[in-house]
Every structure is written in structure tokens, then in C-alpha cells.
Short mmCIF file of C-alpha atoms in Angstrom, two decimals:
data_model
loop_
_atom_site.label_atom_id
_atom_site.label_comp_id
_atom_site.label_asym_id
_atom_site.label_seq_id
_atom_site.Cartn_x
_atom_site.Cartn_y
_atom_site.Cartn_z
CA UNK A 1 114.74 117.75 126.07
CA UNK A 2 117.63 119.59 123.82
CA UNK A 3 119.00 122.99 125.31
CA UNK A 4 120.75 126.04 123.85
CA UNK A 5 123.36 126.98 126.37
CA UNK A 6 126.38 129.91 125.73
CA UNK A 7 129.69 130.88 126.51
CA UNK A 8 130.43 134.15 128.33
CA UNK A 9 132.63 136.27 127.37
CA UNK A 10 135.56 135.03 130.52
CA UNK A 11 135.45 131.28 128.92
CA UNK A 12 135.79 131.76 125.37
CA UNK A 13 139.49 131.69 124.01
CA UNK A 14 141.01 133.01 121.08
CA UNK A 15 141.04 130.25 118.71
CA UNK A 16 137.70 128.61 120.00
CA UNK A 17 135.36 128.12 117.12
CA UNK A 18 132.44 126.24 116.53
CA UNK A 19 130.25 125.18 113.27
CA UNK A 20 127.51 123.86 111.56
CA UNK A 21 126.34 122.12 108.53
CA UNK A 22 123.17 122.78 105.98
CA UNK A 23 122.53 120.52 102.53
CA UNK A 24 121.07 123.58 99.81
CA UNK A 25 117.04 122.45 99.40
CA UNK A 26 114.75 124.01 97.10
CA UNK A 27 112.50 124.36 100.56
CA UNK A 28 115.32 126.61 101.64
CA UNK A 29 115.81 128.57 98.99
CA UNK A 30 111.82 129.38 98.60
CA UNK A 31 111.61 130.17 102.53
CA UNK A 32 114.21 132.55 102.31
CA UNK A 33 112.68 133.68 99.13
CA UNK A 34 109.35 134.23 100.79
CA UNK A 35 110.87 135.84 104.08
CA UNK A 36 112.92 138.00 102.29
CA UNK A 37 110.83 139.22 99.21
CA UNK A 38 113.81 138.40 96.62
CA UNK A 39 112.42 136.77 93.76
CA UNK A 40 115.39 137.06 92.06
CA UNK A 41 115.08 134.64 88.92
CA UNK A 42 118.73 133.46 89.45
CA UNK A 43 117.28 131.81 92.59
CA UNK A 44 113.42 130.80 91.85
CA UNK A 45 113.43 130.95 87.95
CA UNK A 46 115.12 127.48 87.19
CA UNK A 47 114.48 128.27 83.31
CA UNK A 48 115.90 131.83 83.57
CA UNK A 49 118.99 130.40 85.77
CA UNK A 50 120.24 127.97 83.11
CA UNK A 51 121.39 130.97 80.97
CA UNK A 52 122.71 132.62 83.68
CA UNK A 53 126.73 132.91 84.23
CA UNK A 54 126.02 130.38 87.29
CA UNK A 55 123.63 127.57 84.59
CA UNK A 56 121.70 126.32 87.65
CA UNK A 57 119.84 127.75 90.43
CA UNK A 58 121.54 129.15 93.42
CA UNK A 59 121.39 130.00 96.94
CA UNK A 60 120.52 133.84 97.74
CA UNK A 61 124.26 135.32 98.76
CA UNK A 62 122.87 136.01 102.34
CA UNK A 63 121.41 132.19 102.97
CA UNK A 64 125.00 131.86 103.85
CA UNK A 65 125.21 135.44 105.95
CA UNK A 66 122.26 133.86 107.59
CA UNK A 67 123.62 130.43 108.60
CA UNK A 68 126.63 132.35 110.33
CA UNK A 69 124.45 134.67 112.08
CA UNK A 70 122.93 130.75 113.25
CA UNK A 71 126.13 129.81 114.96
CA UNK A 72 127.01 132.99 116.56
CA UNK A 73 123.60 133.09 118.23
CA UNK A 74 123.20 130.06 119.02
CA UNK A 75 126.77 128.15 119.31
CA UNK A 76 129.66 130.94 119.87
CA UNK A 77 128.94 132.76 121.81
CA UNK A 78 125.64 131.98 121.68
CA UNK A 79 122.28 133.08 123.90
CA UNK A 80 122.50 136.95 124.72
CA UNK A 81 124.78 137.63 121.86
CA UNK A 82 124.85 141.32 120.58
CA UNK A 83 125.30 141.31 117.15
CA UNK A 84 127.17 144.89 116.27
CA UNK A 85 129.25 144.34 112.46
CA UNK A 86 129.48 141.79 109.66
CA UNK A 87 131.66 141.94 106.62
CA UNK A 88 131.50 138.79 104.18
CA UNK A 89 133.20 138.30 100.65
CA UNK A 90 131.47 136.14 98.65
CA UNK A 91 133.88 133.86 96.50
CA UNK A 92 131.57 131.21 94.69
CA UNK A 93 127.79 130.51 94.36
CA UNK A 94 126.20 127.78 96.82
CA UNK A 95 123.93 125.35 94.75
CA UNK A 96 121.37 123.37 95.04
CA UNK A 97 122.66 120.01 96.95
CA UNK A 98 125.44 121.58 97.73
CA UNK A 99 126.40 120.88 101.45
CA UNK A 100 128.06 123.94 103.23
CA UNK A 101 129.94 123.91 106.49
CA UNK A 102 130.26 127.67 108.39
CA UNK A 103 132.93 127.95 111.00
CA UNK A 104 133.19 130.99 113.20
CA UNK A 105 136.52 131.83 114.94
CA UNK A 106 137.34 133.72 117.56
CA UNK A 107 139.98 135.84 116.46
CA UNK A 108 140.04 138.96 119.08
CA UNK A 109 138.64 139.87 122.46
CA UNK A 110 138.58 143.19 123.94
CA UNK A 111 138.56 143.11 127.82
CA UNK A 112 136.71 146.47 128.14
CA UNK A 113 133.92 146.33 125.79
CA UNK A 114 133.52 142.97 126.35
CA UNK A 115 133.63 142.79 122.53
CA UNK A 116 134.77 139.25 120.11
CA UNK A 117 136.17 139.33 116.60
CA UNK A 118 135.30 136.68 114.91
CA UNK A 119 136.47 135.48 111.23
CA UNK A 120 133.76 133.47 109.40
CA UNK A 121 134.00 130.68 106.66
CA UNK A 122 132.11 129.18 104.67
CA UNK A 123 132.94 126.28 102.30
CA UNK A 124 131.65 123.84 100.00
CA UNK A 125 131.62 119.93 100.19
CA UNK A 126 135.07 120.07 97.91
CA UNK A 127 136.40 122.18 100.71
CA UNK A 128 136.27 125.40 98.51
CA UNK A 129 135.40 128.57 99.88
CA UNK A 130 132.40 129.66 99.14
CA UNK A 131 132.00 133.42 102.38
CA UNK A 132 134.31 135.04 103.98
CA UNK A 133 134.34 137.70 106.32
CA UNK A 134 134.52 138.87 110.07
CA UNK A 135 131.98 139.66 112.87
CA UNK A 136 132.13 142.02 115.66
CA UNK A 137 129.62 140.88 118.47
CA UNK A 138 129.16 142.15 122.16
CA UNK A 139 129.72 139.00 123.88
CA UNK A 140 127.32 137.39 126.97
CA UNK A 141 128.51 138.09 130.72
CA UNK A 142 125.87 135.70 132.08
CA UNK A 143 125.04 131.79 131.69
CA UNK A 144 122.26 131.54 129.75
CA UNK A 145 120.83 127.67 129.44
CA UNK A 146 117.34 127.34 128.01
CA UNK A 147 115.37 124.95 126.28
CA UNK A 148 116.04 124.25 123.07
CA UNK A 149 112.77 125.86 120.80
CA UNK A 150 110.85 123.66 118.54
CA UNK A 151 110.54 125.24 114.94
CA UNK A 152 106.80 124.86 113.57
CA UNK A 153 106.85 122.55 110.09
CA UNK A 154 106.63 124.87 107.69
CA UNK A 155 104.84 123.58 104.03
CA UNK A 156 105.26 125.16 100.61
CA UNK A 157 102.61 125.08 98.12
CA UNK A 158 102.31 127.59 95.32
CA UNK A 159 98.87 128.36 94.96
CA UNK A 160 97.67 127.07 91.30
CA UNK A 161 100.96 125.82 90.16
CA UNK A 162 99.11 122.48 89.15
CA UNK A 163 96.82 124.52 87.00
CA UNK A 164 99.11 125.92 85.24
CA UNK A 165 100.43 122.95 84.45
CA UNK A 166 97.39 121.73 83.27
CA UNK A 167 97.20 124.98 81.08
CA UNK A 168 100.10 124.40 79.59
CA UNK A 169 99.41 120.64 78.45
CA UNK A 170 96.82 122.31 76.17
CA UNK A 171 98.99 124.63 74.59
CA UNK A 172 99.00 122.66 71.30
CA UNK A 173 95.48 121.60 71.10
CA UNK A 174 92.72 123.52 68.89
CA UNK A 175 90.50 125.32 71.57
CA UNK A 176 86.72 124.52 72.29
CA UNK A 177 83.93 125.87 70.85
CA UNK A 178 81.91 126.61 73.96
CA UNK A 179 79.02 127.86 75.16
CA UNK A 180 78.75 129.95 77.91
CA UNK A 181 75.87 130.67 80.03
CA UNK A 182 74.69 133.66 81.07
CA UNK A 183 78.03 134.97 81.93
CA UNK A 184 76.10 138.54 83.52
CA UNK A 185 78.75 139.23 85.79
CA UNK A 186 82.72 140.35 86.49
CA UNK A 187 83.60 137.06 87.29
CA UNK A 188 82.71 135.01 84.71
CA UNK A 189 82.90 136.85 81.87
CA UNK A 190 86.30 137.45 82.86
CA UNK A 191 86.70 134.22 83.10
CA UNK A 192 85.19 133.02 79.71
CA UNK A 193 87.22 135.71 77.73
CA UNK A 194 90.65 135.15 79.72
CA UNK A 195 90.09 131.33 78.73
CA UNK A 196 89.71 132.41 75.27
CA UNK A 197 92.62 134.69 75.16
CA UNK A 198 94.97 131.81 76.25
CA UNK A 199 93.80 129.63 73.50
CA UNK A 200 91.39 127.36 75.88
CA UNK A 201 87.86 127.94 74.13
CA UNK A 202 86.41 130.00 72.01
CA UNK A 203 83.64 131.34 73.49
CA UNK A 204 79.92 131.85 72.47
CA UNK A 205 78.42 134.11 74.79
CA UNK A 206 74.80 133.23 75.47
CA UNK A 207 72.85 135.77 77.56
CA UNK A 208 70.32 138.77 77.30
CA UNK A 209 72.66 141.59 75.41
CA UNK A 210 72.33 144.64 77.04
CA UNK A 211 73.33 142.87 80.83
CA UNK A 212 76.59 141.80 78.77
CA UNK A 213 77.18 145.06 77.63
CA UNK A 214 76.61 146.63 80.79
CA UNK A 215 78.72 143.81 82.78
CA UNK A 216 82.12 144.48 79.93
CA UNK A 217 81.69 148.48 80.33
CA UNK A 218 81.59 148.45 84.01
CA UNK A 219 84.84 145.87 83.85
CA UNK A 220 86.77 147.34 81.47
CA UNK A 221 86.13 144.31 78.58
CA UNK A 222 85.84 144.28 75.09
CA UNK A 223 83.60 141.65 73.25
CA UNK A 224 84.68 142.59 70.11
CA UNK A 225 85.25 139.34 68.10
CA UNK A 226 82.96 137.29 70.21
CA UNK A 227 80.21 135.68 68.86
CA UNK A 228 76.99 136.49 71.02
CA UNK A 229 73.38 135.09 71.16
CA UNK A 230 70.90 137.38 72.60
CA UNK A 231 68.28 135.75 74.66
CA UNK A 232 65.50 137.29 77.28
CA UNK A 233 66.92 135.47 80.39
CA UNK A 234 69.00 133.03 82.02
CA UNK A 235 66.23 130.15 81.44
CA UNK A 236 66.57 130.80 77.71
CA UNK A 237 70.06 131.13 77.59
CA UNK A 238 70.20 127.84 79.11
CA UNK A 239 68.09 126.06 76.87
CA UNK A 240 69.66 127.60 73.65
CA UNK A 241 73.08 126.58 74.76
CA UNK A 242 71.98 122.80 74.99
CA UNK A 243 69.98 123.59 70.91
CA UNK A 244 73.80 124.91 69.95
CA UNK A 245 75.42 121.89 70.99
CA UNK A 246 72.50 119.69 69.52
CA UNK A 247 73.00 121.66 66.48
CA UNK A 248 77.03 120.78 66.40
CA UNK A 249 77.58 124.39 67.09
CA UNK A 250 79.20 124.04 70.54
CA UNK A 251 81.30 121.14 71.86
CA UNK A 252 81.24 122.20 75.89
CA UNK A 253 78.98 123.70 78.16
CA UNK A 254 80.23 126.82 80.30
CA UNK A 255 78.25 127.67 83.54
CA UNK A 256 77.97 131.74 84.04
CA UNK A 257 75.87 133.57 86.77
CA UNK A 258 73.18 131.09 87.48
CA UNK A 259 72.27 128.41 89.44
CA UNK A 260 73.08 124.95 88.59
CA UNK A 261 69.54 123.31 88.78
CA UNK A 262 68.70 126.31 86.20
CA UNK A 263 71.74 125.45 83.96
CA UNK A 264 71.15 121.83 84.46
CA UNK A 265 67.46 121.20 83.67
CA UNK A 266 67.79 121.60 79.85
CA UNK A 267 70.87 119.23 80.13
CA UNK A 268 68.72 116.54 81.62
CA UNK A 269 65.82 116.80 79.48
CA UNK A 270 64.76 113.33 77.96
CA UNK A 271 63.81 114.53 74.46
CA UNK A 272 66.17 118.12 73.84
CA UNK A 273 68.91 117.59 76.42
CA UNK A 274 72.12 116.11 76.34
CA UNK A 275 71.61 113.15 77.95
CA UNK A 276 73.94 109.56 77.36
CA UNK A 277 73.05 106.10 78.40
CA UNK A 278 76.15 107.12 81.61
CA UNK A 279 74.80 109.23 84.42
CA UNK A 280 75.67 112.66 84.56
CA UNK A 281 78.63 113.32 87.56
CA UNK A 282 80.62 115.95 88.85
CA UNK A 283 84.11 115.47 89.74
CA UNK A 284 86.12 118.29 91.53
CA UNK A 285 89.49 118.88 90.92
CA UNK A 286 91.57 119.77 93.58
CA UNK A 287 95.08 121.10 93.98
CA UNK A 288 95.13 120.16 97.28
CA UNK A 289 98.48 122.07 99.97
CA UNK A 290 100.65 119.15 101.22
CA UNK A 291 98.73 116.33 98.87
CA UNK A 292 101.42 115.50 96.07
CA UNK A 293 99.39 115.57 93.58
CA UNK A 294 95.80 116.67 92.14
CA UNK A 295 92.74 115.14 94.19
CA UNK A 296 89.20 114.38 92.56
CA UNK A 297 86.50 114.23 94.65
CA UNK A 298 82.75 113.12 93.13
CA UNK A 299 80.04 113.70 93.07
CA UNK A 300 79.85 116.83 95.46
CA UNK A 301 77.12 118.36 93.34
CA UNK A 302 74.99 116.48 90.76
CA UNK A 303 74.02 113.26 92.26
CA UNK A 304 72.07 113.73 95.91
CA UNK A 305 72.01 110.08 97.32
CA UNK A 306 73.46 107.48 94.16
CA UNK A 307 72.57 104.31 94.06
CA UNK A 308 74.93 101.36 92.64
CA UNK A 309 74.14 101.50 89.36
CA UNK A 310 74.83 105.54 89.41
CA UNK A 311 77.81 105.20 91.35
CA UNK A 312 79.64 102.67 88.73
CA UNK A 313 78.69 105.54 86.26
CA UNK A 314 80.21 108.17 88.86
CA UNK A 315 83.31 106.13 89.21
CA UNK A 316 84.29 105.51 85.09
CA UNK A 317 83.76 109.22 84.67
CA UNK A 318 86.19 110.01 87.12
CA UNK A 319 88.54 107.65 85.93
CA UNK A 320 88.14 108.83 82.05
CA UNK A 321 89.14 112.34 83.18
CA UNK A 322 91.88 111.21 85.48
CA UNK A 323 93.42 109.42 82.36
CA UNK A 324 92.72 112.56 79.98
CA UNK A 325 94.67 114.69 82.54
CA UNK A 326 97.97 112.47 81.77
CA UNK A 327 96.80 109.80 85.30
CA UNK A 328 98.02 106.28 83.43
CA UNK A 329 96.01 104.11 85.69
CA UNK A 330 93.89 106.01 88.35
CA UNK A 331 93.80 104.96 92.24
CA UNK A 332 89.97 105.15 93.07
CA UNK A 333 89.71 105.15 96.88
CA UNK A 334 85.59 104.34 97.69
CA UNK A 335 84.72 105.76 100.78
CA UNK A 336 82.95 105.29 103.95
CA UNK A 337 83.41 105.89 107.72
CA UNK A 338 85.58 102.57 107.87
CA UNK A 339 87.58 100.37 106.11
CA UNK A 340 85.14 97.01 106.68
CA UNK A 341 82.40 96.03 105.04
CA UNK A 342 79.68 96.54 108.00
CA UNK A 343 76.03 95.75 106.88
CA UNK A 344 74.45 98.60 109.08
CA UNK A 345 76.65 101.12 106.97
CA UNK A 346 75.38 100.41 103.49
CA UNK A 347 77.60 102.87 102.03
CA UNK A 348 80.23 99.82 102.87
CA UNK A 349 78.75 97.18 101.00
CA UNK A 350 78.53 99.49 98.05
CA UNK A 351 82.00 100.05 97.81
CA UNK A 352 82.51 96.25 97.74
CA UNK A 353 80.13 95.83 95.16
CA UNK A 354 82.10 98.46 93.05
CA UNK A 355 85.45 96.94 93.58
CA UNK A 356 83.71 93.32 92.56
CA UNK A 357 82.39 95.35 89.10
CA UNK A 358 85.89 96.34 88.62
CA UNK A 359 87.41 93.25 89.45
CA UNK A 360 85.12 91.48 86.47
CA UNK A 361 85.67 94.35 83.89
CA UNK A 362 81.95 96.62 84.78
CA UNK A 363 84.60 99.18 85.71
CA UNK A 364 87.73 99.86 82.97
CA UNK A 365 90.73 102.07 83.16
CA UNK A 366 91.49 102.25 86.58
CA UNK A 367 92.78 100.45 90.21
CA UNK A 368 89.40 100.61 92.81
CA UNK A 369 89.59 99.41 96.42
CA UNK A 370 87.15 100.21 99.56
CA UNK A 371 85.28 100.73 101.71
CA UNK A 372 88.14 103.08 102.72
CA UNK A 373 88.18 105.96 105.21
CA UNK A 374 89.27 109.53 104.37
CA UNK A 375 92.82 109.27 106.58
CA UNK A 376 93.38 105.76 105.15
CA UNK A 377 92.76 106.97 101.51
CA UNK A 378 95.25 109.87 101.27
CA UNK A 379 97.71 108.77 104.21
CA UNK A 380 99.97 105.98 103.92
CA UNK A 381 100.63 106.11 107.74
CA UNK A 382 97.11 106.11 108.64
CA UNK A 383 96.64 102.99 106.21
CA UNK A 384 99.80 101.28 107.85
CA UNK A 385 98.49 101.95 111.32
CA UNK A 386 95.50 100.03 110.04
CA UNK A 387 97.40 97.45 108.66
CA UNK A 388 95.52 97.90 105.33
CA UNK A 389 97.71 96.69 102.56
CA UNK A 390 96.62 98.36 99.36
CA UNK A 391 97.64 99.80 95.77
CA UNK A 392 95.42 102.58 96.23
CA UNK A 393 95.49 103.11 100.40
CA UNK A 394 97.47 106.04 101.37
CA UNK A 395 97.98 107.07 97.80
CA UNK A 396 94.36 107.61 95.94
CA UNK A 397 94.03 110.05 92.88
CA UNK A 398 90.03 109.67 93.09
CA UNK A 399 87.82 109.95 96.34
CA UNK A 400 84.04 108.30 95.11
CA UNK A 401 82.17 109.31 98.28
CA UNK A 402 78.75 107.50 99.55
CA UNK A 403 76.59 110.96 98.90
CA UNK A 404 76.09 114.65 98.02
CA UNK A 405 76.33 115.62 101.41
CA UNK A 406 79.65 113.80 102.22
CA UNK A 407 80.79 115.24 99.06
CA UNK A 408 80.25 118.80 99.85
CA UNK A 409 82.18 118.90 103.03
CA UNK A 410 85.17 116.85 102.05
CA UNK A 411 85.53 119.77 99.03
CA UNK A 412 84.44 122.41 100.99
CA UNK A 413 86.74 121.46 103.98
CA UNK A 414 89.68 121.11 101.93
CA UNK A 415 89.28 124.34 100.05
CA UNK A 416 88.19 126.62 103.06
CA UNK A 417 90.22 124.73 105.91
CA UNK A 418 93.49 123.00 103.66
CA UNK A 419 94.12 125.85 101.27
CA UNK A 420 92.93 123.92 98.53
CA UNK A 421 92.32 125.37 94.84
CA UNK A 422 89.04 123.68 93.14
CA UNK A 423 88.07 123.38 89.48
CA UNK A 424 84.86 121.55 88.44
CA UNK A 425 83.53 119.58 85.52
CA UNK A 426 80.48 117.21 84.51
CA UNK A 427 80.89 114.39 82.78
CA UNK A 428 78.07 111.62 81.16
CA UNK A 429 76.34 114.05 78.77
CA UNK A 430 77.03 114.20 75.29
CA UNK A 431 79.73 117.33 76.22
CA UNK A 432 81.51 118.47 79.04
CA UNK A 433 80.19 120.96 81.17
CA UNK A 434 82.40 123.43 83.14
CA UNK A 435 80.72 123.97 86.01
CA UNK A 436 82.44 126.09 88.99
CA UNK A 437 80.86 127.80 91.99
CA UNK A 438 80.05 131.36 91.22
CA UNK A 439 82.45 132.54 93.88
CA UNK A 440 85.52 130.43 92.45
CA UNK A 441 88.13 132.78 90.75
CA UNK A 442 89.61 133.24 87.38
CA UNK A 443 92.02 130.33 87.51
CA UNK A 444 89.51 127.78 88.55
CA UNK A 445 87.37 128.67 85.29
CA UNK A 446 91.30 128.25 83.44
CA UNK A 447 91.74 125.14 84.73
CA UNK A 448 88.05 123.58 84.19
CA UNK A 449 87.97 124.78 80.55
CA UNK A 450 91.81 123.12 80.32
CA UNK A 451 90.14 119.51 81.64
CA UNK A 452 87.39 119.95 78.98
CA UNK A 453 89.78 120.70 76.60
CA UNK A 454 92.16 118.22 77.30
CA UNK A 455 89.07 115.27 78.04
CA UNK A 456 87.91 116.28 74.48
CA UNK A 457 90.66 115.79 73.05
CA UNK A 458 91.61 112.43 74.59
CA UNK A 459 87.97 111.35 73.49
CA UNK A 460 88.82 111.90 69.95
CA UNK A 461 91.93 109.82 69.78
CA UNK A 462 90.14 106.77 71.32
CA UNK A 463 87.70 107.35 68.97
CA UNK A 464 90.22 107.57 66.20
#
């Protein structure tokens, strides 16, 4: 066990001084960013920081105040230290990789107040001086020894920033000609016309008028400029959204306030629906806290209990998508409750099957291995602990799991439990279909109309 332990005020000297040294991290600069409230783009705003005076991102001035206010209360003098004045001069910017040493001195004690001057440095890895300044601290009278406190891990994740990204690989593509679905609420016609205004679709509003024009008044929207199709109900709307991309009039499917099976029975229809010789899928998208990058889970809400056939199907539309989001050659991690093919679990022998397909060319595009479990598909240290040696082990971009149900709860869990952010699409009909929960927010609908957009346009190039 590590302890903290001081010095009183009788055995420090004049002249004693003590130290410590800190490597700049983006971590710390976005901790003390969040602690602190200063969003000052000089220090989070890399774009913004290469004009600066500084051209580069640097540490807030009082990172450094902080690190000596570190060694006084923890080093000299330490544990009960009363921290009364500070004065620092700042003499050059601390940036990123940088390594800083501070040293604190003891330049004065006063007998009767029991009170330490103490001058403060701090300097760069070329020795230049980056703080000065002196401290005026009541100094301990007692020992103090204690353990030494462990400091919870602390994880960064901006919420969405993946999204965005994904956003922003559109930005030079022509936007979609979609149809949306009943979108008779706040939420989704928000959605649909905030897609529109950033150049993701353009938007064909399919629902009974008068509940759209109730829906825009009451949240503050204009649909002037938006092409609308009146229809009685959310049945119809459905089915005249499938006619409009039948009719070449629509080239994606957007899902509005009503249930899937209601949106989805048109789709599925063997003589008017959109059907493909694939099987329909759904693949969630997940920008997943702590996971380094985005996580697709399918199917979690088309396909109730897929057989093999279906679950080939499942797989290659996950791995088209993967490689239309910029994923070169996608990791598809099949899972199960172990790693072994056991013949009482048939979701294991399905997974072996798949990775056989794959291995003789049934499956295209992509790296497959299973039957994995969850820990050993997205952690390398559960798959070394297992001894499982694997391209995709530990490192997956795809989770293909056995069922619906599995499905569900390995989203839901992630989203409700990991932080996660979730956008949806289907894949296998003639058009994608953005289909999100009806409680997921505004940026999920962004980012599943950016996938359609970007999966369309990848489509086009193969085909061209």
C-alpha cells in the first residue's frame, strides 16, 4: 500500500523543495476543461488554435497553478496544508506532449504564524520556464501519514462525435429523396426537416395533413418548401411511401410515429413491396463510450429467430454498410454464449457454418470468425485470457447475434447501461429504410439518414 505522509512545520528547512512531473494529454486538457467549464477554443478547438498566436493547442494557464497546488498538498508540506496566497507569472504556453516539471521551494518561515513562503517553478522539457510565482501556506504542526487514495479511471467520450463525423462524410454527396412516414409528432418531424436542412435528404412528408400541420404549429416548424402527400392514416401513408419508391419517386424509406410491423408490412409484401432476393435486416449503429470505434449489432429488430440461410443474408448486409461507412474490410464477430462449437447450443454450429460460407466465397467483403462470446468479441484481454487467437477477437466492427431477443439486450444494454448513442437502418429491400426507435433523438435520425446516404451512394459506384 502507497501513503501520503507530510512535513510539519519544525522539520522543513529553508531551501527544502520537492517536485513532480506531468506529460500534457489531450485527457488532461478535456478533464480540466470539463471541471472547470472553460471551453476556451485555444484549448479544445484544435482548428481554431492553429490560427491562434500559440498555432497548436495548449494547456489552460491554471493546469499548471493546479499541478503546484499538487505538490504543496501532497509533497511540501503536504497533508493538513492551509493554503492562504498564490501569485504565478505565466512566461510561455504548455503544449500538448510537452512534459513539465513544478518545483516548490521553501523560501521563508515565520515562527509565529507557523506560516512558509514558498517560490514555485515551472518549466518545460528544454528547461524553459514556463510559471512562476510564490505561495503563502499555513504549514502542518502534526504528523499526518495516511493511505495513499486511489483515483477512480475516469473515460472521455463526447456524446455523438462519431456522428458527426459520419455527417460530415456526406457533405459532398447529392441528398436523398426520401420518404417519410407519418412523421405526426415533435420528434420526428424535427428530425426529417433538420436532416433536410443539413443537406442529408430531401424529404417527402407522407401523412394525414392536418396532424402535420398541427404537429409544425405546436413546434414552431415551417413546411414551406416540402413536398407533402396527404393520406387518411398511418396504414396509408405506409403503403403510399412503398408506391413512391416503386414509382422511382423516393430512393429511402424514413420511419415517423408508428410502429414498425405497421411501417414494415407494405415493405414485405410479395407483389407491391420492396422486397430483393436478400432478407431484409436491421443493423444498429452504435457509438459505443470506451469502444474505439462504431459497433453494429444485427438483427435486434427485424428477424425474430434466423435461420442459416437468413443469417448469411444478415451478415453481407452488415458488412455492405460497414464498407459504405469508410470500414475497408469489416471484423464480423458471430456470437454465442462460448467460443466452441457445442452441439447442444445450436447457435454455435451456426456460426461455424457462417465462417465455412465465408471461407468458400457465400460471404464477400469482410473477415468472419465464431462462435465468439460478447467479452471475447470486443476485448482483446478477455480473448487472450482465452487463448483465442483471432483477426477479429477482441477487435470486431460487427456483432451477428443468434436471435431477436439476444439482439435487443446487447443494444439496449449498451445504450441504457454503457452510454451508448444508437442509429438504425434496414438493409435487403430495394432501398434503405431509416428506422429508429420513436424515443431516439434528433442526432440518431442525422446519423441514420447519413448511413443511407452514404450506403446509396457507395451502391452506385459499384454499380458504375
Amino acid at each position: 500500500m502507497q501513503y501520503i505522509e507530510n512535513k510539519t512545520f519544525d522539520e522543513i528547512e529553508i531551501g527544502d523543495s520537492a517536485e513532480l512531473t506531468r506529460k500534457l494529454k489531450t485527457d488532461d486538457i478535456e478533464l480540466f476543461a470539463v471541471m472547470s467549464g472553460d471551453v476556451n477554443p485555444a484549448h479544445v478547438d484544435e482548428e481554431y488554435a492553429r490560427s491562434d498566436m500559440f498555432h497548436e493547442v495548449i494547456a489552460h494557464g491554471m493546469w499548471g497553478g493546479a499541478l503546484i497546488s499538487a505538490v504543496l498538498g501532497t509533497e511540501l508540506p503536504g497533508p493538513g496544508t492551509i493554503y492562504l496566497n498564490q501569485n504565478l507569472s505565466f512566461r510561455r504556453p504548455v503544449g500538448l506532449g510537452d512534459t513539465v516539471t513544478v518545483r516548490v521551494t521553501v523560501a521563508s518561515k515565520d515562527a509565529d504564524t507557523k506560516r512558509l513562503k514558498l517560490d514555485c517553478l515551472c518549466v518545460n522539457q528544454d528547461g524553459e520556464t514556463a510559471i512562476t510565482g510564490q505561495a503563502e501556506v499555513i504549514a502542518p504542526t502534526e504528523k499526518v501519514r495516511r493511505p495513499r487514495v486511489v483515483l477512480p479511471e475516469v473515460h472521455l467520450h463526447e456524446r455523438g462525435a462519431r456522428y458527426r463525423d459520419l455527417i460530415a462524410a456526406t457533405h459532398a454527396m447529392a441528398p436523398v429523396r426520401t420518404a417519410v412516414v407519418h412523421p405526426c409528432d415533435a420528434l420526428s418531424l424535427t428530425g426529417a426537416l433538420e436532416a433536410a436542412s443539413q443537406g442529408l435528404i430531401v424529404p417527402i412528408l407522407v401523412a394525414p395533413r392536418a396532424k402535420l400541420d398541427v404537429v409544425a404549429e405546436e413546434a414552431g416548424l415551417s413546411l414551406e418548401g416540402i413536398e407533402i402527400v396527404d393520406v387518411p392514416h398511418s396504414h396509408a401513408a405506409a403503403e403510399r411511401a412503398v408506391a413512391l419508391v416503386r414509382n422511382g419517386k423516393a430512393e429511402a424509406l424514413m420511419k415517423g410515429k408508428l410502429h414498425t410491423d405497421e411501417l414494415m408490412d407494405p415493405v414485405v409484401d410479395r407483389d407491391t413491396g420492396l422486397r430483393t432476393e436478400r432478407r431484409m435486416s436491421h443493423i444498429f449503429a452504435l457509438d459505443v463510450p470506451h469502444y474505439p470505434k462504431p459497433l453494429f449489432v444485427t438483427d435486434a429488430a427485424i428477424n425474430i429467430f434466423p435461420d442459416l440461410g437468413t443469417k448469411r443474408d444478415i451478415v453481407q448486409n452488415a458488412i455492405d454498410l460497414a464498407r459504405a461507412l469508410g470500414v475497408d474490410r469489416p471484423k464480423v464477430a458471430i456470437l454465442s454464449a462460448v467460443e466452441t462449437v457445442y452441439p447442444k447450443i445450436p447457435s454455435t454450429i451456426e456460426a461455424a457454418a457462417l465462417c465455412k460460407m465465408w471461407d468458400r466465397g457465400q460471404i464477400t467483403g469482410g473477415v468472419l470468425d465464431g462462435p465468439l462470446a460478447f467479452d471475447n468479441a470486443v476485448s482483446k484481454s478477455a480473448a487472450a485470457a482465452k487463448g483465442i487467437v483471432s483477426e477479429v477477437a477482441g477487435d470486431a466492427d460487427i456483432l451477428v447475434v443468434p436471435d431477436l431477443e439476444a439482439g435487443n439486450m446487447i443494444a439496449k444494454q449498451l445504450i441504457h447501461l454503457a452510454g451508448a448513442e444508437a442509429a438504425g437502418i434496414v438493409l435487403g429491400a430495394r432501398v434503405p429504410i431509416i428506422l429508429t426507435s420513436r424515443a431516439d433523438g434528433v442526432m440518431s435520425r442525422l446519423a441514420s439518414s447519413a448511413m443511407a446516404q452514404l450506403y446509396i451512394h457507395h451502391a452506385k459506384q459499384v454499380v458504375s
